[in-house]
Coordinates of C-alpha atoms in Angstrom, one line a residue:
X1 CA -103.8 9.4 -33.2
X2 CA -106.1 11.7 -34.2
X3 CA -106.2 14.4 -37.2
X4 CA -108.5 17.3 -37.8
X5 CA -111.8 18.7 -36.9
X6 CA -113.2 15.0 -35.1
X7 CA -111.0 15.3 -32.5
X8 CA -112.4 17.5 -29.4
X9 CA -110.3 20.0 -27.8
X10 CA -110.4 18.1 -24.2
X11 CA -109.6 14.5 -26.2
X12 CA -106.4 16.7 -28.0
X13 CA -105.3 17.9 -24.1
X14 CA -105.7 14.5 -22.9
X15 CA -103.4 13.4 -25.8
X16 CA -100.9 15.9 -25.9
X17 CA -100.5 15.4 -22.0
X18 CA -99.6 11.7 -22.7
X19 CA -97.6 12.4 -25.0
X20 CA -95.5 14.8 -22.8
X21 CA -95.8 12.1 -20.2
X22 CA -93.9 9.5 -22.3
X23 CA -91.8 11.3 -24.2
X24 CA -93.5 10.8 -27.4
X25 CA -93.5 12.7 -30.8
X26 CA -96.4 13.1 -33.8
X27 CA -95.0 10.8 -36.8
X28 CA -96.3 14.0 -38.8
X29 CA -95.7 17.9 -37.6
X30 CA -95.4 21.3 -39.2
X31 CA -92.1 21.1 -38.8
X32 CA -91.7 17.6 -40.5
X33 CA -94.3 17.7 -43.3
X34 CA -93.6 18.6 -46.9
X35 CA -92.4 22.4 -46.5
X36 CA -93.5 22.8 -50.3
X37 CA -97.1 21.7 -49.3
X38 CA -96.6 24.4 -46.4
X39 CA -95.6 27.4 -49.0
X40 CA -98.4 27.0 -51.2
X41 CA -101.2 29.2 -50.5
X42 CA -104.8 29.6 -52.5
X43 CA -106.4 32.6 -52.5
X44 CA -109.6 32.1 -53.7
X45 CA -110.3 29.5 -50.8
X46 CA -108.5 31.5 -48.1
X47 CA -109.0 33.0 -44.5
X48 CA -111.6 35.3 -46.4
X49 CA -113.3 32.9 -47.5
X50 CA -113.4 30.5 -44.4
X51 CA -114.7 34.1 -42.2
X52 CA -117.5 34.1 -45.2
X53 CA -118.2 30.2 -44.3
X54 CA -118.8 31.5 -40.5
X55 CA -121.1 33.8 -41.5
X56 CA -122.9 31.5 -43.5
X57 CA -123.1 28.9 -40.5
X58 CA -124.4 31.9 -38.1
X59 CA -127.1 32.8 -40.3
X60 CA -128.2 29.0 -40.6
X61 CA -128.0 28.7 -36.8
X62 CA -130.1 32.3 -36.6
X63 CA -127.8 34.6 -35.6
X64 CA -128.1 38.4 -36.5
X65 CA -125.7 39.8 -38.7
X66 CA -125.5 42.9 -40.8
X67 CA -126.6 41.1 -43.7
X68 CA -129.4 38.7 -44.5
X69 CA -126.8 36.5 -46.8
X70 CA -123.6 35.9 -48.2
X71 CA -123.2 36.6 -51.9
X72 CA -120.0 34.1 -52.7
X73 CA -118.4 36.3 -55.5
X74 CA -115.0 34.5 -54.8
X75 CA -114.9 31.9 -57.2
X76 CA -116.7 31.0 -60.9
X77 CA -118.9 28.7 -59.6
X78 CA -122.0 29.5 -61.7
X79 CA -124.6 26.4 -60.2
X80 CA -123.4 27.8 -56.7
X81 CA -125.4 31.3 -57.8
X82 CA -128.2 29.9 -59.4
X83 CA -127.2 28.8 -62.7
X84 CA -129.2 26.1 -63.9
X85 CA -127.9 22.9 -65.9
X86 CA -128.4 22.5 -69.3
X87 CA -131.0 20.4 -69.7
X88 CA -129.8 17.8 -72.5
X89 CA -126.1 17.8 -70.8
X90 CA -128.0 16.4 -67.6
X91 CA -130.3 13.9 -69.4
X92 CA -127.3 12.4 -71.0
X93 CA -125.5 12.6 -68.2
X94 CA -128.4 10.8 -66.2
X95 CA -128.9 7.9 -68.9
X96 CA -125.5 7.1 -68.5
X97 CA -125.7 6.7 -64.6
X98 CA -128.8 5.0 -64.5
X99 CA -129.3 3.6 -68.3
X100 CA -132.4 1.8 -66.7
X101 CA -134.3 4.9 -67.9
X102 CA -133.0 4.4 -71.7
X103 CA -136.1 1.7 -71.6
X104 CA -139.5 2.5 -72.8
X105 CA -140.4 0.8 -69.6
X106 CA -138.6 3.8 -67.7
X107 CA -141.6 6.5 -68.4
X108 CA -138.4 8.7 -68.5
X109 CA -139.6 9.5 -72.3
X110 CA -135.8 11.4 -72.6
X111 CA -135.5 12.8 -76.1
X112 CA -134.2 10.9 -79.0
X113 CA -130.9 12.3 -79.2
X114 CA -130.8 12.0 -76.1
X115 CA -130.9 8.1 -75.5
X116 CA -128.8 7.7 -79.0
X117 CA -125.8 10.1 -77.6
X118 CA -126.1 8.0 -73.8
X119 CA -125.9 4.8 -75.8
X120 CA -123.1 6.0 -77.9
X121 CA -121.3 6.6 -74.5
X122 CA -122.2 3.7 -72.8
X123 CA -121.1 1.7 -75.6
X124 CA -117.3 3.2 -75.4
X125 CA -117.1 1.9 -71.4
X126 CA -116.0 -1.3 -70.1
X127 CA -119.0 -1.8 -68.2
X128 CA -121.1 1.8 -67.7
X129 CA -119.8 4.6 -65.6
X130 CA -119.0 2.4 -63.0
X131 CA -116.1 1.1 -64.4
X132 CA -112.9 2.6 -65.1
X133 CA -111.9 4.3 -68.4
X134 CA -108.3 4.3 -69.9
X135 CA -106.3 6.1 -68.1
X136 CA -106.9 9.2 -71.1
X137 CA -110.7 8.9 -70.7
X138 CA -113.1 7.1 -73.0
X139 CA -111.8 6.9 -76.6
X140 CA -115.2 8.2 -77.6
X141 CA -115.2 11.5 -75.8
X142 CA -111.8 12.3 -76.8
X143 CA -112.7 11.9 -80.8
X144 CA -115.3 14.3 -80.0
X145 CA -113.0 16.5 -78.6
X146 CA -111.1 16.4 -81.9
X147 CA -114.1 16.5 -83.9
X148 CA -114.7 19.9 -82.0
X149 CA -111.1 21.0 -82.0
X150 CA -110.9 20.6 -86.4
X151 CA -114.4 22.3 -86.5
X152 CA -112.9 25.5 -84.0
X153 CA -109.8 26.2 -85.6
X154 CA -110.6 25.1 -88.9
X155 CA -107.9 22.4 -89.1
X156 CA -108.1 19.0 -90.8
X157 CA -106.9 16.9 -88.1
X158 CA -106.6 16.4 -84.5
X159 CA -104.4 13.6 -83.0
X160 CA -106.6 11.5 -80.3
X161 CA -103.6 10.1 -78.9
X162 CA -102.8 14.3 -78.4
X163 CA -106.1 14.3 -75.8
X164 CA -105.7 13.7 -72.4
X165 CA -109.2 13.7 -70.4
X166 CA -108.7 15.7 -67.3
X167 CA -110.6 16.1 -63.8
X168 CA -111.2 19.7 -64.6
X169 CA -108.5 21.4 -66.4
X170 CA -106.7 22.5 -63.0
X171 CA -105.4 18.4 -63.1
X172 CA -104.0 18.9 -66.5
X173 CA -102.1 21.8 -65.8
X174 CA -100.5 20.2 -62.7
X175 CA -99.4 17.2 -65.2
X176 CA -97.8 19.4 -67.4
X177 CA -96.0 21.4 -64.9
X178 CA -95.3 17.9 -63.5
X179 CA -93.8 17.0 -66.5
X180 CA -91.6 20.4 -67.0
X181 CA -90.2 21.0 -63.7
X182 CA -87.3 18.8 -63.6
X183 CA -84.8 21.2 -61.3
X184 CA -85.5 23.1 -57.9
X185 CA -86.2 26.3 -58.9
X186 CA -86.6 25.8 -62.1
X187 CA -88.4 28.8 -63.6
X188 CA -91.7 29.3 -65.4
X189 CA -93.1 32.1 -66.8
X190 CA -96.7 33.5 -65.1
X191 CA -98.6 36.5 -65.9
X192 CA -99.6 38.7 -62.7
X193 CA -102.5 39.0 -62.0
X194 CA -102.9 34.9 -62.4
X195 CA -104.8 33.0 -61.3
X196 CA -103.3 31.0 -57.9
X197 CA -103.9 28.0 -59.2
X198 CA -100.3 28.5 -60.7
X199 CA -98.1 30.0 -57.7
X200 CA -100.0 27.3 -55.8
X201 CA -98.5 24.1 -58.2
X202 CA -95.5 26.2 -58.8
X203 CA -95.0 25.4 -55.2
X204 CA -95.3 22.5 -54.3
X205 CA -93.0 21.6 -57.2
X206 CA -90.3 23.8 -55.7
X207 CA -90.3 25.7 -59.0
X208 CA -89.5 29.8 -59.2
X209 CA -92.6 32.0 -60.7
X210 CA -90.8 34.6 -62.8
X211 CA -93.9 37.3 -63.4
X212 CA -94.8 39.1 -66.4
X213 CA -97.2 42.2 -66.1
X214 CA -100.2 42.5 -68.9
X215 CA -100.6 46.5 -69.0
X216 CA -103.7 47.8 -67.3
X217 CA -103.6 51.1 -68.0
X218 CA -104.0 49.2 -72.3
X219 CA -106.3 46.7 -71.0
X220 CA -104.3 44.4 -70.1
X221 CA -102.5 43.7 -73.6
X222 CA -99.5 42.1 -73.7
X223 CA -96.0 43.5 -75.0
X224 CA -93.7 40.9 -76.3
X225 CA -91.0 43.5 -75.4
X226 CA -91.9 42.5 -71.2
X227 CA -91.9 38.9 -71.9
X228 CA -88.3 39.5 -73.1
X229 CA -87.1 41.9 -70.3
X230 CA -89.0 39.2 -67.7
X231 CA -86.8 36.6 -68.9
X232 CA -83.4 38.0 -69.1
X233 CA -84.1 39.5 -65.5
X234 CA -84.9 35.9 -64.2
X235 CA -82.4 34.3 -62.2
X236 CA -83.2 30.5 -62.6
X237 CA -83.5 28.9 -66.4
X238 CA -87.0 29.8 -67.2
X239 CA -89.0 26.5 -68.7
X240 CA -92.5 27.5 -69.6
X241 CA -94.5 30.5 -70.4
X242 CA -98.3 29.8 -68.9
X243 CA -100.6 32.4 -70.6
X244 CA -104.6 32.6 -69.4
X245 CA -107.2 33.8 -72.5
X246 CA -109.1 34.8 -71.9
X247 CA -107.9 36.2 -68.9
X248 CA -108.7 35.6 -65.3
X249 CA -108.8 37.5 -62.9
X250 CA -108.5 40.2 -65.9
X251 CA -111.0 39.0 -68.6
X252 CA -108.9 40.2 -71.8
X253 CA -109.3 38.3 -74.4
X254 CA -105.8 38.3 -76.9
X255 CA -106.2 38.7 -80.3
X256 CA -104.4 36.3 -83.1
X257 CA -101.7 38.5 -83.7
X258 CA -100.9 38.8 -80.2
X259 CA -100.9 35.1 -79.5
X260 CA -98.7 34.3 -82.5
X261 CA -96.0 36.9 -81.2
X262 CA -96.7 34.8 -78.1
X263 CA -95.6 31.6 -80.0
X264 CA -92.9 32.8 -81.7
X265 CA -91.1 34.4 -78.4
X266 CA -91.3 31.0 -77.3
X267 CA -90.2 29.4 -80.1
X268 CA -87.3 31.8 -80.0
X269 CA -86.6 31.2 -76.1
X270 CA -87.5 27.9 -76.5
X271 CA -90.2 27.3 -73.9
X272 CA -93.1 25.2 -73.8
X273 CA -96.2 27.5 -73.9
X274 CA -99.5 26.8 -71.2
X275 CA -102.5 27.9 -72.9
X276 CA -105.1 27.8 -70.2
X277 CA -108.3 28.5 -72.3
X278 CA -111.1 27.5 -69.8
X279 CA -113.4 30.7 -70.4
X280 CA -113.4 30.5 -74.6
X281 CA -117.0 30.9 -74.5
X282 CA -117.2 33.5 -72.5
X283 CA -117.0 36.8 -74.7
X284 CA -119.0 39.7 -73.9
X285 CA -118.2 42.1 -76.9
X286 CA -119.8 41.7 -80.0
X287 CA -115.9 42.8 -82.1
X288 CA -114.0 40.0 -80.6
X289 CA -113.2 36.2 -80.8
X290 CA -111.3 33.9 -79.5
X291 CA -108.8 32.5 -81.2
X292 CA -107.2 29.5 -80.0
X293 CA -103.4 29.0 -79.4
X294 CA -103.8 25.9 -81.6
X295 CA -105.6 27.7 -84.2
X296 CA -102.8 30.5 -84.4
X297 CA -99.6 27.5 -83.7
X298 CA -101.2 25.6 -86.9
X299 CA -101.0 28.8 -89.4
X300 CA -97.0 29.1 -88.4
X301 CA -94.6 27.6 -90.8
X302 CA -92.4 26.2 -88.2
X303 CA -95.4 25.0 -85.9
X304 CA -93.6 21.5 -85.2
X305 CA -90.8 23.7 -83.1
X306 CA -93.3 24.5 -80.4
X307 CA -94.4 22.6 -77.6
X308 CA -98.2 23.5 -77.1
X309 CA -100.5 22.5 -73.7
X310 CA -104.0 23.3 -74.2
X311 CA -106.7 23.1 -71.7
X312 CA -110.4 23.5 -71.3
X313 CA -113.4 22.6 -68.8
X314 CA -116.9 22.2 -68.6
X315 CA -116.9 24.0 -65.2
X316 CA -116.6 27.5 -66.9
X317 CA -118.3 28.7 -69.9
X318 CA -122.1 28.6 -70.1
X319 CA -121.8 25.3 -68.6
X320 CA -121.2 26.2 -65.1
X321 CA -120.9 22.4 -64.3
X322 CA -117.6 22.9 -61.6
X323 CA -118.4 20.3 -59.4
X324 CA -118.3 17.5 -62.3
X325 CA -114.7 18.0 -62.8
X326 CA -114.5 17.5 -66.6
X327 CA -111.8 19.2 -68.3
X328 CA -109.1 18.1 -71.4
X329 CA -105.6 18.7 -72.4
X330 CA -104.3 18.6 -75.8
X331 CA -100.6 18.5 -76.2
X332 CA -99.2 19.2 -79.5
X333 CA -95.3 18.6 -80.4
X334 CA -94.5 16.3 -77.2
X335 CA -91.9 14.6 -77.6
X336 CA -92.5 10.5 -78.1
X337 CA -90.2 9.5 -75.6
X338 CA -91.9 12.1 -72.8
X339 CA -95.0 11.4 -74.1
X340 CA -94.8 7.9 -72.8
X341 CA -93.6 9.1 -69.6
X342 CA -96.7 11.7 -69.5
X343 CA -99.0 8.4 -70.1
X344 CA -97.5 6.9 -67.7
X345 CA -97.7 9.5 -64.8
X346 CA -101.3 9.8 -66.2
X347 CA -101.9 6.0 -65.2
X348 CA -101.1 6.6 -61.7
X349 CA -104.3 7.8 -61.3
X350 CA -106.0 5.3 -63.0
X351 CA -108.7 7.2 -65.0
X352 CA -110.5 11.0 -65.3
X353 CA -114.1 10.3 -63.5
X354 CA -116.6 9.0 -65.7
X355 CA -119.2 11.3 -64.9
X356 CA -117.0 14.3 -65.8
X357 CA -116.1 12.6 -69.3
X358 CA -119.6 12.4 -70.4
X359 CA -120.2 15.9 -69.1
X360 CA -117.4 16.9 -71.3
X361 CA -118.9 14.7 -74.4
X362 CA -121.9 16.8 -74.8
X363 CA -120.2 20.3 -73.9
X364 CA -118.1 19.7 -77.1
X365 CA -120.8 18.0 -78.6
X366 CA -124.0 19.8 -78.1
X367 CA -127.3 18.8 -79.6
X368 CA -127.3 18.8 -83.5
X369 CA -129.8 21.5 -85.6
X370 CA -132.9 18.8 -86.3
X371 CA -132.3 17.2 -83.2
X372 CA -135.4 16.9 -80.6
X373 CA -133.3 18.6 -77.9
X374 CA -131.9 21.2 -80.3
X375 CA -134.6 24.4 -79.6
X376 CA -134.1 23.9 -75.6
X377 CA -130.1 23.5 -75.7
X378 CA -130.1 26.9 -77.9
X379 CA -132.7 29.2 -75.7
X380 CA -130.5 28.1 -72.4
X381 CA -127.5 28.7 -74.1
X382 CA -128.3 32.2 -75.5
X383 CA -130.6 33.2 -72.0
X384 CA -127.5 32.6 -70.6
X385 CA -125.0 34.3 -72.4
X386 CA -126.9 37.0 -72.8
X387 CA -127.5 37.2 -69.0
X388 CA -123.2 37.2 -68.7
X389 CA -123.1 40.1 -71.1
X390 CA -125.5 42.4 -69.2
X391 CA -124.2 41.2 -65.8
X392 CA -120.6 42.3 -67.2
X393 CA -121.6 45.7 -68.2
X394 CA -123.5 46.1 -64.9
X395 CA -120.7 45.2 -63.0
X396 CA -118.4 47.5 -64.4
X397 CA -120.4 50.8 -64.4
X398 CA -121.3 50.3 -60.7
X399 CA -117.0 49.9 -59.8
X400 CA -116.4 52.6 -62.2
X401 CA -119.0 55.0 -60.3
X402 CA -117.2 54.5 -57.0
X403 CA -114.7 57.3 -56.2
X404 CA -111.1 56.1 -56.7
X405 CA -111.8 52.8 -58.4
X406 CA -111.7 51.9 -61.9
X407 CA -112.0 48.6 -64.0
X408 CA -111.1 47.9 -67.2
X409 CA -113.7 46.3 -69.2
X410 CA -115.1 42.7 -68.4
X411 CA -114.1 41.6 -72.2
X412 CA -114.8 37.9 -71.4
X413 CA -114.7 34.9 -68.9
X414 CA -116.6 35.6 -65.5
X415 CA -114.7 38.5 -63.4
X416 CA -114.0 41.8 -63.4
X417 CA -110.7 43.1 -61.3
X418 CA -111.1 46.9 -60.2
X419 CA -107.9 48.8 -59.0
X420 CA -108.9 50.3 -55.8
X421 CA -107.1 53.8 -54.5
X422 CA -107.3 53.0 -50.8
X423 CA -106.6 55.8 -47.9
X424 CA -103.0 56.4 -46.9
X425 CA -103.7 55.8 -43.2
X426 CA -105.7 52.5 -44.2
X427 CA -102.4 51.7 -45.8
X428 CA -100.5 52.2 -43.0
X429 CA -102.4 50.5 -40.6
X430 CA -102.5 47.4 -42.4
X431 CA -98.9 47.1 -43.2
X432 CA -98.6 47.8 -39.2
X433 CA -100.2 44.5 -38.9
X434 CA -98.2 43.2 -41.0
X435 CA -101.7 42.6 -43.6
X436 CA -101.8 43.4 -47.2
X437 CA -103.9 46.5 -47.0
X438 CA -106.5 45.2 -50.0
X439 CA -107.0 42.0 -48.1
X440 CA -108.1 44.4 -45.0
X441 CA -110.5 46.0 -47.4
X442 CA -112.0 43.0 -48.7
X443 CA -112.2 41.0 -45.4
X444 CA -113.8 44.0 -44.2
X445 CA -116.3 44.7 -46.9
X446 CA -117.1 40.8 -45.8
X447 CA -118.2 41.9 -42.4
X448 CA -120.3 44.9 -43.7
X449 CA -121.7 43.2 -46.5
X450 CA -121.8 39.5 -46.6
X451 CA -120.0 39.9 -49.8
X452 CA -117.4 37.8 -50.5
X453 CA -114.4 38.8 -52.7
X454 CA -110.4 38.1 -53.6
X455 CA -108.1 40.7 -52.4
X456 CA -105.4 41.6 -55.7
X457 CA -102.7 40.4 -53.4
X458 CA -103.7 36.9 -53.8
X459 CA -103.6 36.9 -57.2
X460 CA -100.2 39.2 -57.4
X461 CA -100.6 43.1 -59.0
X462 CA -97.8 45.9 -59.7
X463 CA -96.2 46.8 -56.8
X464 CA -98.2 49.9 -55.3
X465 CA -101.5 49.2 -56.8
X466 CA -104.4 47.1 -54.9
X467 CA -107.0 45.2 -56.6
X468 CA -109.6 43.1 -55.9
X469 CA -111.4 40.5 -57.8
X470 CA -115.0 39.8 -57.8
X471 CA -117.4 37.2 -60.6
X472 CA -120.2 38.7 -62.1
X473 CA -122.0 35.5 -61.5
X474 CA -125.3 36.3 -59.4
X475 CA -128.2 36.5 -60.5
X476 CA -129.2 40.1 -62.4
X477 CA -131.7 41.0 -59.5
X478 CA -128.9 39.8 -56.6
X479 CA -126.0 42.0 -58.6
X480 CA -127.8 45.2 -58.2
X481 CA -128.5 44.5 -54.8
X482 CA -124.7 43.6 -54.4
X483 CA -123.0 46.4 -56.3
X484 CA -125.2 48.8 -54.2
X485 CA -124.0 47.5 -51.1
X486 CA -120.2 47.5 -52.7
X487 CA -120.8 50.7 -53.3
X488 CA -122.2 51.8 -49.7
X489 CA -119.3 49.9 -48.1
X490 CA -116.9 51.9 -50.1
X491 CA -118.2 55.3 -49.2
X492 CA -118.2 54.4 -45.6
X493 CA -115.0 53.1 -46.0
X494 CA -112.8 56.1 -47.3
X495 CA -114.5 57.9 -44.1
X496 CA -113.0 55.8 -41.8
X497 CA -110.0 56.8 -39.8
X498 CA -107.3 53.9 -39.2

């Protein structure tokens, strides 16, 4: 039996003709398979995105296109648009794959802090990176994640046992849904425009996403008041309330009174709150912070009455490091009896990877002031940053120049999402083909462009409006080059007839 791309189209005939011939039936079909598995859909990596992988193959075989490239602003994945690594996070990091180079013998000559933090790591596995962890990561790595945690928030303490190592903080969400979900349809609250990540897990669970709309026209605050109206209008017991800061694809970042009338609606409704924190780093204006969840929960008198899921990564951030899959969760005021059960559905995978955890080790514990590795670790840090700031300015002035677009500010993590006033007639037409008009728009600025972007539809929006959502992650020379051509397409666009 054969699956997938391997199998040639005349070895698939031949196949399906003895099949016919003998009365015989695939074990596995669309119509037998896990109808949850079949709902789920993920935006970021859809059909734009596979056209965009076509073009990129064409342009490798030498084909001519309209474009020279294409500029993958789908998805934050910084080293994919020539980030580089941080330098002390990858000589750690490569110590602890091949301690061989800790020796003097090596000629590696890595840094002192460097070979003290590798040997520190080392010393917390069962046998280097090739051997499995606990199942919630190396007890090392997670006190550092505490010790960062207290120094954050400003709190005395931090509960290892609380820290769950994660591959990347998409596999600690899905636990915690995992966890919550105990009825079809159960109902959990999502904010719209989220990121698909959620509807995605939400469906394979069989669970209902009841929507609450952050206000663009405000900058996408947050009113306590719609939270309220979103649950009494559900129409399946709502479990959860999954909130995204700062915010992606909208890049607000909450402030600590917001998030504390957060808490406090859930401790009212009694839900479990989601705190998906994965771009706290990335703040572009000089006036605001973030504030943790955990930060805020900890000031509240009656903080013990709220069940709290934290996450974070080292794929987002300044850190950029997606494909090492290193990500935590902290969950505060879990029940003992479900926490076993958590433990125990965390075992089932045996273990986070090891390269991920070590990853994670030096994110939240960066080179010491002193330390030989401290002056390099700093100046990529702040080049950087710095670089994310400009890019987000520059991002938004070139949508907000285009006629019948405008974009709230890129506040922090790594996208802006520009509401686009598209041409009746190109409305029309794509409903006629039964499209969502903003996915025509992007799927055709694709084939003009080489740009690749996210349609609004994928990620939800208010009914009647059309979005789409871009990064700001190329290079400052590739996004003037990009927004220009954005721009371009757009003119020509809105002078089409449909």
């Amino acid at each position: 039996f054969f699956f997938g791309d391997n199998c040639s189209t005349d070895t698939t005939d031949t196949l399906a003709n003895m099949a016919a011939s003998r009365g015989f039936s695939r074990a596995l079909k669309l119509d037998t398979m896990n109808k949850n598995v079949h709902k789920m859909e993920y935006a970021v990596r859809g059909a734009i995105v596979t056209k965009a992988n076509e073009y990129k193959a064409k342009l490798r075989a030498g084909e001519k296109l309209p474009f020279s490239e294409v500029t993958s602003c789908n998805i934050g994945n910084p080293h994919s648009l020539g980030q580089e690594p941080l330098t002390f996070f990858r000589q750690v990091l490569a110590c602890c794959v091949y301690p061989a180079l800790l020796e003097p013998s090596s000629g590696a000559a890595m840094p002192a802090d460097v070979v003290d933090r590798a040997k520190t790591i080392l010393s917390s596995t069962e046998g280097g990176l090739g051997a499995y962890s606990g199942s919630k990561g190396l007890t090392a790595v997670r006190e550092s994640v505490c010790t960062y945690i207290e120094n954050r928030d400003d709190i005395s303490h931090v509960d290892p046992e609380n820290i769950y190592l994660t591959n990347g903080a998409s596999a600690g969400i899905a636990a915690v849904l995992q966890l919550l979900v105990s009825n079809e349809g159960d109902g959990v609250m999502i904010p719209i425009p989220q990121y698909p990540l959620y509807t995605a897990t939400l469906a394979l669970l069989g669970a209902t996403p009841v929507p609450y709309y952050p206000d663009e026209t405000k900058g996408w605050t947050l009113s306590v008041n719609d939270l309220r109206a979103a649950v009494k209008e559900s129409k399946t017991p709502v479990k959860a309330i999954c909130v995204i800061n700062p915010g992606n694809p909208t890049g607000q970042c909450l402030s600590a009174d917001n998030i504390r009338e957060i808490l406090e609606f859930a401790r009212e409704e009694n839900l479990a709150v989601l705190a998906d924190e994965v771009y706290q780093t990335n703040i572009y204006v000089d006036a605001l912070e973030f504030v943790s969840f955990k930060k805020v929960l900890e000031s509240m008198p009656n903080s013990h009455e709220i069940l709290l899921a934290s996450f974070h990564s080292t794929s987002k951030g300044f850190v950029g490091e997606c494909g090492m899959r290193g990500g935590y969760l902290e969950i505060s005021n879990l029940d003992p009896e479900v926490s076993k059960e958590l433990y125990k559905y965390m075992s089932v995978s045996l273990c986070p990877n090891l390269p991920g955890q070590v990853l994670l080790e030096t994110m939240v514990n960066p080179p010491s002031s002193g330390g030989e590795s401290y002056p390099t670790y700093v100046k990529e840090r702040d080049g950087i940053m710095a670089s994310l700031t400009r890019r987000a300015r520059m991002v938004v002035e070139a949508l907000n120049a285009m006629e019948g677009v405008s974009c709230n500010p890129v506040e922090g993590a790594l996208y802006a999402f520009p509401q686009i006033t598209l041409p009746p007639a190109a409305i029309a037409a794509a409903r006629k083909n039964g499209l969502a008009p903003d996915a025509v728009y992007a799927m055709e600025m694709l084939k003009a462009t080489g740009v690749c972007v996210v349609p609004g539809s994928g990620f939800g929006q208010a009914p009647g409006t059309y979005h789409f959502r871009t990064t700001i992650l190329p290079s400052e020379e590739r996004l003037k080059t990009v927004m220009q051509a954005v721009q371009a397409f757009h003119v020509e666009y809105l002078k089409r007839t449909f």
